[in-house]
Coordinates of C-alpha atoms and ligand atoms in Angstrom, one line a residue:
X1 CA 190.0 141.5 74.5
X2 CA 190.6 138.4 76.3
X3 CA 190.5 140.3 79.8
X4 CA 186.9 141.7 79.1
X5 CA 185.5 138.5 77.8
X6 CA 187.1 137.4 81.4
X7 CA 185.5 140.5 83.0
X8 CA 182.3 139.8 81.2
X9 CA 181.4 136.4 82.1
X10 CA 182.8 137.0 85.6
X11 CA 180.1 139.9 86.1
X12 CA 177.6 137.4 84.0
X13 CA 178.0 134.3 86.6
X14 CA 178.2 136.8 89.9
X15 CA 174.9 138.2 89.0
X16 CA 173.6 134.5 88.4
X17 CA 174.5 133.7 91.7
X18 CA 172.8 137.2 93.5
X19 CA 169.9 136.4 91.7
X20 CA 169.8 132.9 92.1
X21 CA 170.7 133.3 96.0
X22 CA 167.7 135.7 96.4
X23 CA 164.7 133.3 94.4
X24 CA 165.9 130.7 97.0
X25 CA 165.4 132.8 100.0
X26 CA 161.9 133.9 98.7
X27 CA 160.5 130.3 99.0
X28 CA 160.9 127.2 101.2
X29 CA 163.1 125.0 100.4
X30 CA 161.8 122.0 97.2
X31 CA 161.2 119.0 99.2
X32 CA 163.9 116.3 99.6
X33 CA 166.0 115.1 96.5
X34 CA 169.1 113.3 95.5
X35 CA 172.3 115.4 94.9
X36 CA 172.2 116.9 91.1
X37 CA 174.9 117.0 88.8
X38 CA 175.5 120.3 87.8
X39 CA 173.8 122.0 84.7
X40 CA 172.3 118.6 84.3
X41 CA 170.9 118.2 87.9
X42 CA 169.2 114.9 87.9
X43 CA 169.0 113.5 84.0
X44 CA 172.0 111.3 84.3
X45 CA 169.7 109.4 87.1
X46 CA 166.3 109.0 85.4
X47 CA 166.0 105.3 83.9
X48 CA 164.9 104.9 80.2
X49 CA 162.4 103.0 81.7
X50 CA 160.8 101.7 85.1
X51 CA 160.3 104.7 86.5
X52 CA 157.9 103.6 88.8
X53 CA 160.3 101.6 90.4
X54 CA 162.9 104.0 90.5
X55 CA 161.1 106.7 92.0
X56 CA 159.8 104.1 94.5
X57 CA 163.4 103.3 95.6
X58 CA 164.4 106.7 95.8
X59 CA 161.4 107.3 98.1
X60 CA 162.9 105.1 100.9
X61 CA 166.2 107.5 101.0
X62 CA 164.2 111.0 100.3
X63 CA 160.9 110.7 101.6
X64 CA 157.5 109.7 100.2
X65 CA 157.6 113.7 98.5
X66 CA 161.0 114.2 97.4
X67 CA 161.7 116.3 94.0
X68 CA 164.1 115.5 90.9
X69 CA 165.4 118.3 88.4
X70 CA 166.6 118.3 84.4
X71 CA 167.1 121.4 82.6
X72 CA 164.3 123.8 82.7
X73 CA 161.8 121.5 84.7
X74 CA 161.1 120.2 88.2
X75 CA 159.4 117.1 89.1
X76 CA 157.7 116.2 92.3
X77 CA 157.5 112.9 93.1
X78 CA 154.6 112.1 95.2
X79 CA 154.7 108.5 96.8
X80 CA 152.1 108.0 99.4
X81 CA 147.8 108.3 98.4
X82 CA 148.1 111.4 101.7
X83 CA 150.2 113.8 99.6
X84 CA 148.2 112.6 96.3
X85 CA 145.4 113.4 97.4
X86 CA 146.6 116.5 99.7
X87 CA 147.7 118.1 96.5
X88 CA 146.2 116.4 93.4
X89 CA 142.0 116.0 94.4
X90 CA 142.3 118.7 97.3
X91 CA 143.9 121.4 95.6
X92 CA 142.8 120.5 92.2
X93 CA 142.3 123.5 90.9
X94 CA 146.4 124.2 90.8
X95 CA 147.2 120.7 89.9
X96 CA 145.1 119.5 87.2
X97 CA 147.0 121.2 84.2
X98 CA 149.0 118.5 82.2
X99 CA 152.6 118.9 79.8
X100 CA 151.8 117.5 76.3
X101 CA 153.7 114.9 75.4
X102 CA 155.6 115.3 71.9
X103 CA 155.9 111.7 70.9
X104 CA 152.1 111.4 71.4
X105 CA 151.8 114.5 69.3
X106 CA 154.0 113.4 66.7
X107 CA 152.0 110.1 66.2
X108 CA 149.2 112.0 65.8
X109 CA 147.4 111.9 69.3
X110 CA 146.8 115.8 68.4
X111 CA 143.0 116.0 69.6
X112 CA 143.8 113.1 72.8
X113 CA 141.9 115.1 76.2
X114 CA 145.0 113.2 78.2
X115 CA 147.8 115.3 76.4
X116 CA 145.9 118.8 76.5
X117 CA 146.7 121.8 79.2
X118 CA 143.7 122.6 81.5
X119 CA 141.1 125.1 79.8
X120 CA 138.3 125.1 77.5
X121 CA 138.9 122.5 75.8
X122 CA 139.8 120.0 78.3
X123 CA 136.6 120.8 79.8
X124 CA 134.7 120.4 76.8
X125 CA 136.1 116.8 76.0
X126 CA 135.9 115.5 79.5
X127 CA 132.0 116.7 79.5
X128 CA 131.7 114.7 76.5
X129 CA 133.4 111.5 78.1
X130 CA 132.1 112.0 81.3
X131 CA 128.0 112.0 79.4
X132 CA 128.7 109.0 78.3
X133 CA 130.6 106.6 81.1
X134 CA 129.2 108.2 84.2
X135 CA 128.7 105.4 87.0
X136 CA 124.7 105.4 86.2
X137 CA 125.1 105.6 82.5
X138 CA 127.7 102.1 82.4
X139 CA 125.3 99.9 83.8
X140 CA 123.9 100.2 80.8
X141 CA 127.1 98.2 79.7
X142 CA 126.6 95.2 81.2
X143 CA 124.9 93.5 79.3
X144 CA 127.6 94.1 76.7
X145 CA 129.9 93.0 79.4
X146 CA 128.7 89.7 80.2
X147 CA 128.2 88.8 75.9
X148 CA 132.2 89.6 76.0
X149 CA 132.9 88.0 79.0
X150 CA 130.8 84.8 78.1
X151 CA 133.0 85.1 74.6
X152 CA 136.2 85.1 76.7
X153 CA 134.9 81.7 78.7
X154 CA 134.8 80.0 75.5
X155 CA 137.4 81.4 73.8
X156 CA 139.6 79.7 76.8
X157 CA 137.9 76.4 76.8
X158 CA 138.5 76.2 72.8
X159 CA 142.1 77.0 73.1
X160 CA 143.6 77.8 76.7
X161 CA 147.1 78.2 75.2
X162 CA 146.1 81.6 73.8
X163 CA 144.7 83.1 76.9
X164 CA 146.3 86.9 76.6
X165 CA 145.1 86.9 73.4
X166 CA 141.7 85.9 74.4
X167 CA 141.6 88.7 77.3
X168 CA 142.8 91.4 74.6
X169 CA 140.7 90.9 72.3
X170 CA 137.7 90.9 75.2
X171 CA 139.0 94.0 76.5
X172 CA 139.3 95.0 72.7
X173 CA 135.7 94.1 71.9
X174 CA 133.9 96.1 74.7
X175 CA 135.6 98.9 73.7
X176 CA 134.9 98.7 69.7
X177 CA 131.0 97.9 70.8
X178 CA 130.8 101.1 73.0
X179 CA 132.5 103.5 70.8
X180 CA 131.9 102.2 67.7
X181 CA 128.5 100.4 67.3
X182 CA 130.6 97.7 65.6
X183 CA 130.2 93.8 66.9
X184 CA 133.5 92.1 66.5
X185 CA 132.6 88.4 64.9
X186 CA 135.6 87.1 63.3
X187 CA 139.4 87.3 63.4
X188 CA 139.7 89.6 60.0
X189 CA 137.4 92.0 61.3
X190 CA 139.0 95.3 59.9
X191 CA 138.5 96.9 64.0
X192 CA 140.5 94.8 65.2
X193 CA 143.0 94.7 62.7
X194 CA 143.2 98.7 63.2
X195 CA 143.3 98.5 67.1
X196 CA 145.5 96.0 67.6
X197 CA 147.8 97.9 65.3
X198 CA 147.4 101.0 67.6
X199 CA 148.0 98.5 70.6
X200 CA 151.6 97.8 69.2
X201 CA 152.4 101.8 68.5
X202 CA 150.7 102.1 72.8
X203 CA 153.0 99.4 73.6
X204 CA 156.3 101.1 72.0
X205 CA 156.0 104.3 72.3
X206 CA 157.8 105.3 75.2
X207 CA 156.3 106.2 79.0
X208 CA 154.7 109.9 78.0
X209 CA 156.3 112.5 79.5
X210 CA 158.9 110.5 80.7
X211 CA 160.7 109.3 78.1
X212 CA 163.9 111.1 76.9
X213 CA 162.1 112.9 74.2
X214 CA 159.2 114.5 76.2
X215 CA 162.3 115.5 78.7
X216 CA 164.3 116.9 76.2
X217 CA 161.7 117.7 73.3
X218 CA 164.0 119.9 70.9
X219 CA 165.1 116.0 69.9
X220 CA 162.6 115.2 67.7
X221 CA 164.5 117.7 65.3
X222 CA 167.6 115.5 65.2
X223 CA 168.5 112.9 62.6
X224 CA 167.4 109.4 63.7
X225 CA 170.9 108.6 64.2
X226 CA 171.6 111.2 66.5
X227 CA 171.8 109.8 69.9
X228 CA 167.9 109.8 72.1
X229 CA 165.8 110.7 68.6
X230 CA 164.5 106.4 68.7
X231 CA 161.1 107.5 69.8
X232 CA 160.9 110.7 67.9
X233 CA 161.3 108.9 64.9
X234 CA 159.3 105.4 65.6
X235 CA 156.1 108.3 66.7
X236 CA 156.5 109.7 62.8
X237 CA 156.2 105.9 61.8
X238 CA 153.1 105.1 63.6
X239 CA 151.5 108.4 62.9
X240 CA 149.5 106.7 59.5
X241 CA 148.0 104.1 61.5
X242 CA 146.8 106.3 64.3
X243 CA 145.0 108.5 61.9
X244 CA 143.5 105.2 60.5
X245 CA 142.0 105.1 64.2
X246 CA 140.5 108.6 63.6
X247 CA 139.1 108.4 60.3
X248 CA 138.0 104.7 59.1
X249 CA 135.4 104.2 62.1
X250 CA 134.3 107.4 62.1
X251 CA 133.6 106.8 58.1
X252 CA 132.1 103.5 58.4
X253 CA 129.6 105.0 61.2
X254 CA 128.2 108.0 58.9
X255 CA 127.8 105.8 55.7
X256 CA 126.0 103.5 58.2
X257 CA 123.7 106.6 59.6
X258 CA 123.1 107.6 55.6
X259 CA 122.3 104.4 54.8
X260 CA 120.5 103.6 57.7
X261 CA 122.5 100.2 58.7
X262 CA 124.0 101.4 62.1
X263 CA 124.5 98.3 63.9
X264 CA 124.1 99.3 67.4
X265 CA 124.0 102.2 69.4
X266 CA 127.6 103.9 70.2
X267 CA 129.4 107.0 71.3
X268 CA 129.8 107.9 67.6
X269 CA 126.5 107.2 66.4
X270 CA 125.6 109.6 69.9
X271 CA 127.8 112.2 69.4
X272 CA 127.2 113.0 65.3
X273 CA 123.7 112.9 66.0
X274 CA 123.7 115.7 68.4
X275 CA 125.7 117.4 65.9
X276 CA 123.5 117.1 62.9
X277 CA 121.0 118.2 65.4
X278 CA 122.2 120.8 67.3
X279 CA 124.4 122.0 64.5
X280 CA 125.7 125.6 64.9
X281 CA 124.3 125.6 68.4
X282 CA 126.4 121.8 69.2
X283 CA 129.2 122.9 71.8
X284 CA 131.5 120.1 69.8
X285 CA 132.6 119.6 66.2
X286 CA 133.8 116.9 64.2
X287 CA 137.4 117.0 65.2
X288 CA 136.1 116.5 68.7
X289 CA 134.1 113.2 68.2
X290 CA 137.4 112.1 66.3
X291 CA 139.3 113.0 69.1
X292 CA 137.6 111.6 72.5
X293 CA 136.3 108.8 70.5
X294 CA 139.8 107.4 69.2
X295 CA 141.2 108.2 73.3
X296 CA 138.7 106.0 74.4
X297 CA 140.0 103.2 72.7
X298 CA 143.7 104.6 73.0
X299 CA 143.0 104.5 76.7
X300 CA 140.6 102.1 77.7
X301 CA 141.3 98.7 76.2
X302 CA 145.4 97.9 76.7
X303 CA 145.0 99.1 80.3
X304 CA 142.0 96.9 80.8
X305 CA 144.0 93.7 79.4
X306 CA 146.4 94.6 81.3
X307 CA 144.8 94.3 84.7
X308 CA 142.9 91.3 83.8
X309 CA 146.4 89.7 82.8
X310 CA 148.0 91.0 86.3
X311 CA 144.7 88.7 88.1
X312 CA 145.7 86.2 86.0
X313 CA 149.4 85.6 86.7
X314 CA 148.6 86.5 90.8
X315 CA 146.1 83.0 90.7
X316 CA 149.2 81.2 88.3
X317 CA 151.3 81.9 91.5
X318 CA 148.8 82.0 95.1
X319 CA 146.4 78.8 94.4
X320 CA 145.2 78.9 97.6
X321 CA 143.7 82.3 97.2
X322 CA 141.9 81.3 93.7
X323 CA 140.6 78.1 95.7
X324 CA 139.3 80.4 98.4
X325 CA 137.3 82.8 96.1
X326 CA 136.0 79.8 94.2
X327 CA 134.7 78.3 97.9
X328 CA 133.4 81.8 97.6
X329 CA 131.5 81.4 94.4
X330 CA 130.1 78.0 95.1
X331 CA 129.1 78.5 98.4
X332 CA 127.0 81.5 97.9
X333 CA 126.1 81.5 93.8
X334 CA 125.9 77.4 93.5
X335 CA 127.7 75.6 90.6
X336 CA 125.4 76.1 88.3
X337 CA 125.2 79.3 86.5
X338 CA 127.9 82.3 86.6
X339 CA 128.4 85.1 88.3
X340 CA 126.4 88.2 87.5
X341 CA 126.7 91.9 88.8
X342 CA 123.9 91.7 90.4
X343 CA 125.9 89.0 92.6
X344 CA 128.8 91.7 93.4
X345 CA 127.7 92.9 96.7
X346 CA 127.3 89.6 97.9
X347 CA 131.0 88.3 97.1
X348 CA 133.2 90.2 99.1
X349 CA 136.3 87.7 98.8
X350 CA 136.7 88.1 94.9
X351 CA 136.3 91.9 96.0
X352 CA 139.4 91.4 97.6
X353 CA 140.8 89.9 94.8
X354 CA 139.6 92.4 92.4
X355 CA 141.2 94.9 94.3
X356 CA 144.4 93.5 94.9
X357 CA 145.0 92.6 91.6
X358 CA 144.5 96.7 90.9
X359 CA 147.1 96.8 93.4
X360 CA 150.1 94.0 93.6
X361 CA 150.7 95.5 90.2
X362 CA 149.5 98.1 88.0
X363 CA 148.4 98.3 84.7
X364 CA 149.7 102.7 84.6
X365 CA 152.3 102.1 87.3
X366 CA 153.7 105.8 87.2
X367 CA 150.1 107.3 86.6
X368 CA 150.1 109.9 83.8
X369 CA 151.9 113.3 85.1
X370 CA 149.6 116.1 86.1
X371 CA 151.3 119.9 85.8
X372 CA 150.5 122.5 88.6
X373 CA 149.7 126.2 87.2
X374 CA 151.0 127.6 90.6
X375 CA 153.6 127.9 93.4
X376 CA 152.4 126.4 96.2
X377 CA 153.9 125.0 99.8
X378 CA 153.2 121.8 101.0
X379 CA 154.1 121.0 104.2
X380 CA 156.2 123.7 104.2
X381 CA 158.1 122.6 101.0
X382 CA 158.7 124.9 98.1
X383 CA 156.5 123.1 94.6
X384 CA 157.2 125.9 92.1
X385 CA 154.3 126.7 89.4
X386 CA 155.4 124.0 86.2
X387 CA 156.0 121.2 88.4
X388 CA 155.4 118.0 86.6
X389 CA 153.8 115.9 89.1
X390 CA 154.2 112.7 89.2
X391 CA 151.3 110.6 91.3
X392 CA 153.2 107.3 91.5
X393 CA 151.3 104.8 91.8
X394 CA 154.1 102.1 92.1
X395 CA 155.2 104.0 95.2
X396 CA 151.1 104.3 96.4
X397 CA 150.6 100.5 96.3
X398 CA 153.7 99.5 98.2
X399 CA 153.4 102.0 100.8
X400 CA 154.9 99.6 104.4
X401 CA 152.8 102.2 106.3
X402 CA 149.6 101.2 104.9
X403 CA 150.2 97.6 103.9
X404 CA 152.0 94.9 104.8
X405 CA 154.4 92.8 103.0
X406 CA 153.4 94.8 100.3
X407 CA 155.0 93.0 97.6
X408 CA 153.0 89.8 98.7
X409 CA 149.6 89.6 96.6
X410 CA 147.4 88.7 99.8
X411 CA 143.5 89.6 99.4
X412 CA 143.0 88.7 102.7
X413 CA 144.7 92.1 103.8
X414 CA 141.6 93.8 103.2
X415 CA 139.1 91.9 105.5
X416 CA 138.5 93.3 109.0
X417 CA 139.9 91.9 111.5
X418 CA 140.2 89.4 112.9
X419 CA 140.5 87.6 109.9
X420 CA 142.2 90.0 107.7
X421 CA 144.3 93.1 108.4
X422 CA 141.6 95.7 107.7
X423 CA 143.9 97.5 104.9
X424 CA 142.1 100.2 102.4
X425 CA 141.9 99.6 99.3
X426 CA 144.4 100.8 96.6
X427 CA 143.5 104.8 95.8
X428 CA 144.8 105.8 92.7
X429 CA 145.4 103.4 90.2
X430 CA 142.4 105.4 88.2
X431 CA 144.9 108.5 88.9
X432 CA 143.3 111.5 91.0
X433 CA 141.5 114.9 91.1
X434 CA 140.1 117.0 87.8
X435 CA 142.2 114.5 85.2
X436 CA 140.6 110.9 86.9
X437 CA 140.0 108.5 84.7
X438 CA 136.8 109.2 83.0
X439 CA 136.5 105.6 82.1
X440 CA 137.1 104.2 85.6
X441 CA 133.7 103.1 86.1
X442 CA 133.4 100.8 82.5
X443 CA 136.8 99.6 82.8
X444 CA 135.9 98.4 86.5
X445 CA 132.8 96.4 85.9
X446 CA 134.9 94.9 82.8
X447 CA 137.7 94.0 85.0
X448 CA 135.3 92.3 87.5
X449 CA 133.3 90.2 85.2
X450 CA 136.0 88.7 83.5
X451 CA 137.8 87.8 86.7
X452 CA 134.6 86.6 88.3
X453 CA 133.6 84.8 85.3
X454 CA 136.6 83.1 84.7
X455 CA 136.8 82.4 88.8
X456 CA 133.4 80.4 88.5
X457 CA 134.6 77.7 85.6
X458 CA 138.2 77.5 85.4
X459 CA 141.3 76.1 87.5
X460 CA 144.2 78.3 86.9
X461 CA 147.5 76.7 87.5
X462 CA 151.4 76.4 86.6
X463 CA 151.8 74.6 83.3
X464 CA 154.2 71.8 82.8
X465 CA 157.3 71.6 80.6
X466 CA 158.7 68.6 78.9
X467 CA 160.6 67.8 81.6
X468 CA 157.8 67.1 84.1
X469 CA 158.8 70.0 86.4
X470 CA 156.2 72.7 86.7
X471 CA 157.0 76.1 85.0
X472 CA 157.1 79.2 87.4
X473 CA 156.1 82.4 85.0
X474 CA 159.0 85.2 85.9
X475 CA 157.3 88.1 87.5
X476 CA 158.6 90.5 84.7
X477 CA 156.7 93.6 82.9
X478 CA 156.5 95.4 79.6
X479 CA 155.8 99.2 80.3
X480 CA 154.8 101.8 77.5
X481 CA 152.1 103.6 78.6
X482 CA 151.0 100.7 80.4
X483 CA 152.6 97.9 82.1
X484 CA 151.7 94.4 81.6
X485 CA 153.2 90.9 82.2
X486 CA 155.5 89.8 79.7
X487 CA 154.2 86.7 78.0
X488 CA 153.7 83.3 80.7
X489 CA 152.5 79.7 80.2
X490 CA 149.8 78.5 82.2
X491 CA 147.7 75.7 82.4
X492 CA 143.7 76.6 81.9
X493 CA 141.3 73.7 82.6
X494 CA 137.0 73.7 83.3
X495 CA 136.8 73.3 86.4
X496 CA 134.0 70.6 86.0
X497 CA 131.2 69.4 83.6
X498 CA 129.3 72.2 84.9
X499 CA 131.3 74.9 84.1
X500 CA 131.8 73.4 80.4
X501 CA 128.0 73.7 80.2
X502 CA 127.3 76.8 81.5
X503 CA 130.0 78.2 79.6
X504 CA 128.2 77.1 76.3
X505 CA 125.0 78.0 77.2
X506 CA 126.4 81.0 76.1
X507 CA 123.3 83.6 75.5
X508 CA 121.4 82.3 78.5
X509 CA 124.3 83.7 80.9
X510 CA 125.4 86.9 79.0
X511 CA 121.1 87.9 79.3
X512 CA 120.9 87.2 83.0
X513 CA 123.6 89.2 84.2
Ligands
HEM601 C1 141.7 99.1 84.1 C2 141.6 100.1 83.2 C3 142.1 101.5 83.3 C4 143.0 102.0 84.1 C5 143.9 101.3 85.1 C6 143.1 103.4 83.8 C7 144.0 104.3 84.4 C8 144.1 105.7 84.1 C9 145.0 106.6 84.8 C10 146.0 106.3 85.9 C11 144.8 107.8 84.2 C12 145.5 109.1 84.5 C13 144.7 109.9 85.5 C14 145.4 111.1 86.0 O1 146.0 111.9 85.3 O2 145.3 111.4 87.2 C15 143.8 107.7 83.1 C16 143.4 108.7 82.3 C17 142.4 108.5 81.3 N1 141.7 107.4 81.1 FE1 141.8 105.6 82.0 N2 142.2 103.7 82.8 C18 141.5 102.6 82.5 C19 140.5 102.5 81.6 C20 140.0 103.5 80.8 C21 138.8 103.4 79.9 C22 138.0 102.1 79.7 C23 138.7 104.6 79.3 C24 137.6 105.1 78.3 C25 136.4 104.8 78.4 C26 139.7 105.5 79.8 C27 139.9 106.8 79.5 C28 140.9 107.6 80.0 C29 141.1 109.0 79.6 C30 140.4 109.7 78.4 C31 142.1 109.6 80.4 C32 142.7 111.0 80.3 C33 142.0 111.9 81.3 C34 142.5 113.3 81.3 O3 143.6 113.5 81.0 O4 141.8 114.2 81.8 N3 140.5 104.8 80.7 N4 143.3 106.3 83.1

């Protein structure tokens, strides 16, 4: 008996390796990779968290596409904005499918466009997003923009020490006004209780697809004590107040339209109209408005408070490049009034800065992992159909061969030369091809009129402790989904009687924009 169970998985393991041998020799070789452990191949590697920064690292030993493998999947690391954009915008149609991501599922992210495979559906929602926050159609925004940006002036003047909190809730506010009709006016409002609840389940969720669950999903049917279940099981315990995100705007906004007390126009208010309309013939139903309208705030506002926070720890730590872009400001806008977008085009230094704050550090360092629905050879390396890729933006950003001294956050290294170093700007940090950021174009005006607007009136510096000594904020992160500073001091001040008055003009400002 013992002898044929012998025989057996002798026979078994020699035919593994015949078959094995032979799929090899059909294709190229995968690109580049570190050596696996066996059965395991690279899981013992992959960090719980900052992957960005681990793929990064790996990229200086195995190329800028190099390839990682766990049980059952292969991931292909991609490094440089040449092979994203080789692979992910110029063959799109292979690379645009996506894994879903079980924690995300578990909380209740069911109907999310982000998690769903390429098809129908995907389509569907991304026509729906893409109606509403196309280039043309956010200008309409600004308006909004500037009322929330004037908000975040004052809110900082008022009390300085509360600054992040200040920029979320701006970033926040825009959001809940788009989507939801709703104007945010004081700290109990029951929106902002709801998404600054989802913000903390966004914050501690986990990196999706990356996180040891997505990798090994058959965990979320383990017992919390069993060993890699912790984000299984914190997902179930966030799943009521995401469906709170789903269900008590979307309430409020149909009482409203029965009543006939909508507030302002929104995405809602849009979207069940052209139901009620359309009805039978409406290419949507309810559980689609739910859905793209609970991923806009899901997606739009944390990532957006992010950034803004990134600009404002880069001016905490490079004064001369805030006192630059303020020279900038005074010289061609005057002291008087602030910045507009109509004034955009004409500030190319807080362009730069704009732009390197997208790119020192990023708010969705690792991007969000596309899935390819094909083989395919790249430069003659074997990507198998599967793949997850893995866009990383981290690894973009810090590319030596397109910037210098990447890790230095220098806006200059944009302007031609010979005053600056003629570098491109960061491509990617809105991700790439079919699954790009649908809401690049509102979350980019927002990021530019709060830095601009808090550029015109406020010195940004280090604060001071009780010792006298300045305080230098660590350059440390946070990373969920996004990536954001941990908390830092800093000292806020007007930077002069006229930015305290123009600030509380208030209206007058937000109107002109
Ligand atoms: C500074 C702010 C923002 C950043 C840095 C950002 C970044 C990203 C990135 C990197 C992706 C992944 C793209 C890919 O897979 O290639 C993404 C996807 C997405 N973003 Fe944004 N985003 C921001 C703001 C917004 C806003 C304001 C909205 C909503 C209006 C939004 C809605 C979405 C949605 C729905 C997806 C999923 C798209 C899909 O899977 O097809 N984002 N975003």
């Amino acid at each position: 008996m013992t002898l044929l169970v012998t025989l057996y998985f002798s026979a078994l393991y020699i035919a593994l390796i015949v078959l094995f041998g032979k799929m090899l020799r059909k294709h190229p070789q995968l690109p580049p990779g570190p050596p696996p452990d066996p059965i395991i191949g690279h899981l013992r590697l992959i960090p719980k968290d900052n992957n960005e920064k681990f793929f990064y690292d790996l990229s200086k030993t195995y190329g800028k596409v190099m390839h990682l493998r766990i049980p059952g999947q292969v991931m292909i690391i991609l490094n440089s904005a040449k092979a994203a954009i080789d692979l992910l915008d110029k063959r799109s149609s292979i690379y645009s499918d996506r894994a879903s991501s079980e924690v995300f599922m578990l909380m209740g992210w069911g109907d999310n466009v982000t998690f769903f495979p390429y098809g129908k559906r995907f389509q569907k929602h991304r026509k729906m997003l893409q109606e509403y926050f196309h280039q043309k159609k956010c200008e309409a925004y600004f308006p909004l923009q500037a009322q929330e940006a004037q908000r975040l002036l004052q809110n900082f003047m008022s009390n300085p020490n509360d600054f992040g909190n200040h920029i979320r809730k701006f970033a926040t506010c825009i959001i809940i006004r788009i989507t939801y009709g709703h104007n945010v006016t004081s700290a109990d409002d029951p929106y902002l209780k709801i998404t600054g609840d989802v913000g903390h389940c966004l914050t501690n969720c986990g990196s999706p697809g990356s996180n040891i669950v997505d990798l090994i999903p058959c965990l979320k049917y383990f017992p919390s004590w069993f060993p890699g279940t912790f984000y299984a099981h914190q997902a179930r315990s966030y799943k009521p107040i995401i469906d709170v995100l789903h269900h008590y705007p979307f309430e409020d906004v149909q009482k409203q339209m029965a009543t006939g007390t909508i507030e302002g126009p929104s995405y809602l208010q849009y979207h069940l109209e052209q139901l009620q309309r359309d009805h039978k013939d409406c290419p949507f139903d309810i559980s689609d408005i739910q859905g793209t309208s609970g991923v806009i705030y899901g997606a739009g506002a944390d990532t957006t408070w992010s950034t803004v926070l990134i600009f404002m720890l880069a001016m905490v730590l490079h004064p001369h490049v805030q006192i630059k872009a303020q020279e900038e400001i005074d010289r061609l806008l005057g002291t008087g009034r602030l910045p507009g977008f109509s004034d955009r085009p004409i500030l190319p230094y807080m362009e730069c800065v704009v732009q390197e704050s997208y790119r020192w550090n990023n708010a969705v360092p690792a991007g969000i992992p596309h899935r390819s629905l094909e083989d395919d050879i790249y430069n003659g390396m074997f990507i198998p159909k599967g793949s997850i890729i893995v866009a990383n933006t981290r690894g973009i950003s810090m590319d030596e061969d397109v910037y210098s001294d990447p890790a230095l956050f220098n806006p200059d290294r944009y302007l031609p030369k010979p005053h600056g170093n003629a570098e491109p700007y960061l491509i990617g940090q809105f991700g790439f091809g079919r699954r790009i950021c649908p809401g690049r174009h509102l979350a980019d005006a927002s990021v530019w009129i709060a830095i601009a607007s808090v550029l015109a009136t406020f010195s940004i510096s280090k604060s001071v402790g009780d010792d006298g000594k300045e305080i230098t904020p660590d350059l440390i992160f946070e990373t969920g989904i996004t990536s954001h500073p941990k908390p830092f001091k800093c000292k806020i001040t007007p930077r002069s009687q006229i930015s305290r008055s123009a600030i509380n003009q208030g209206s007058v400002w937000a109107e002109q924009y």
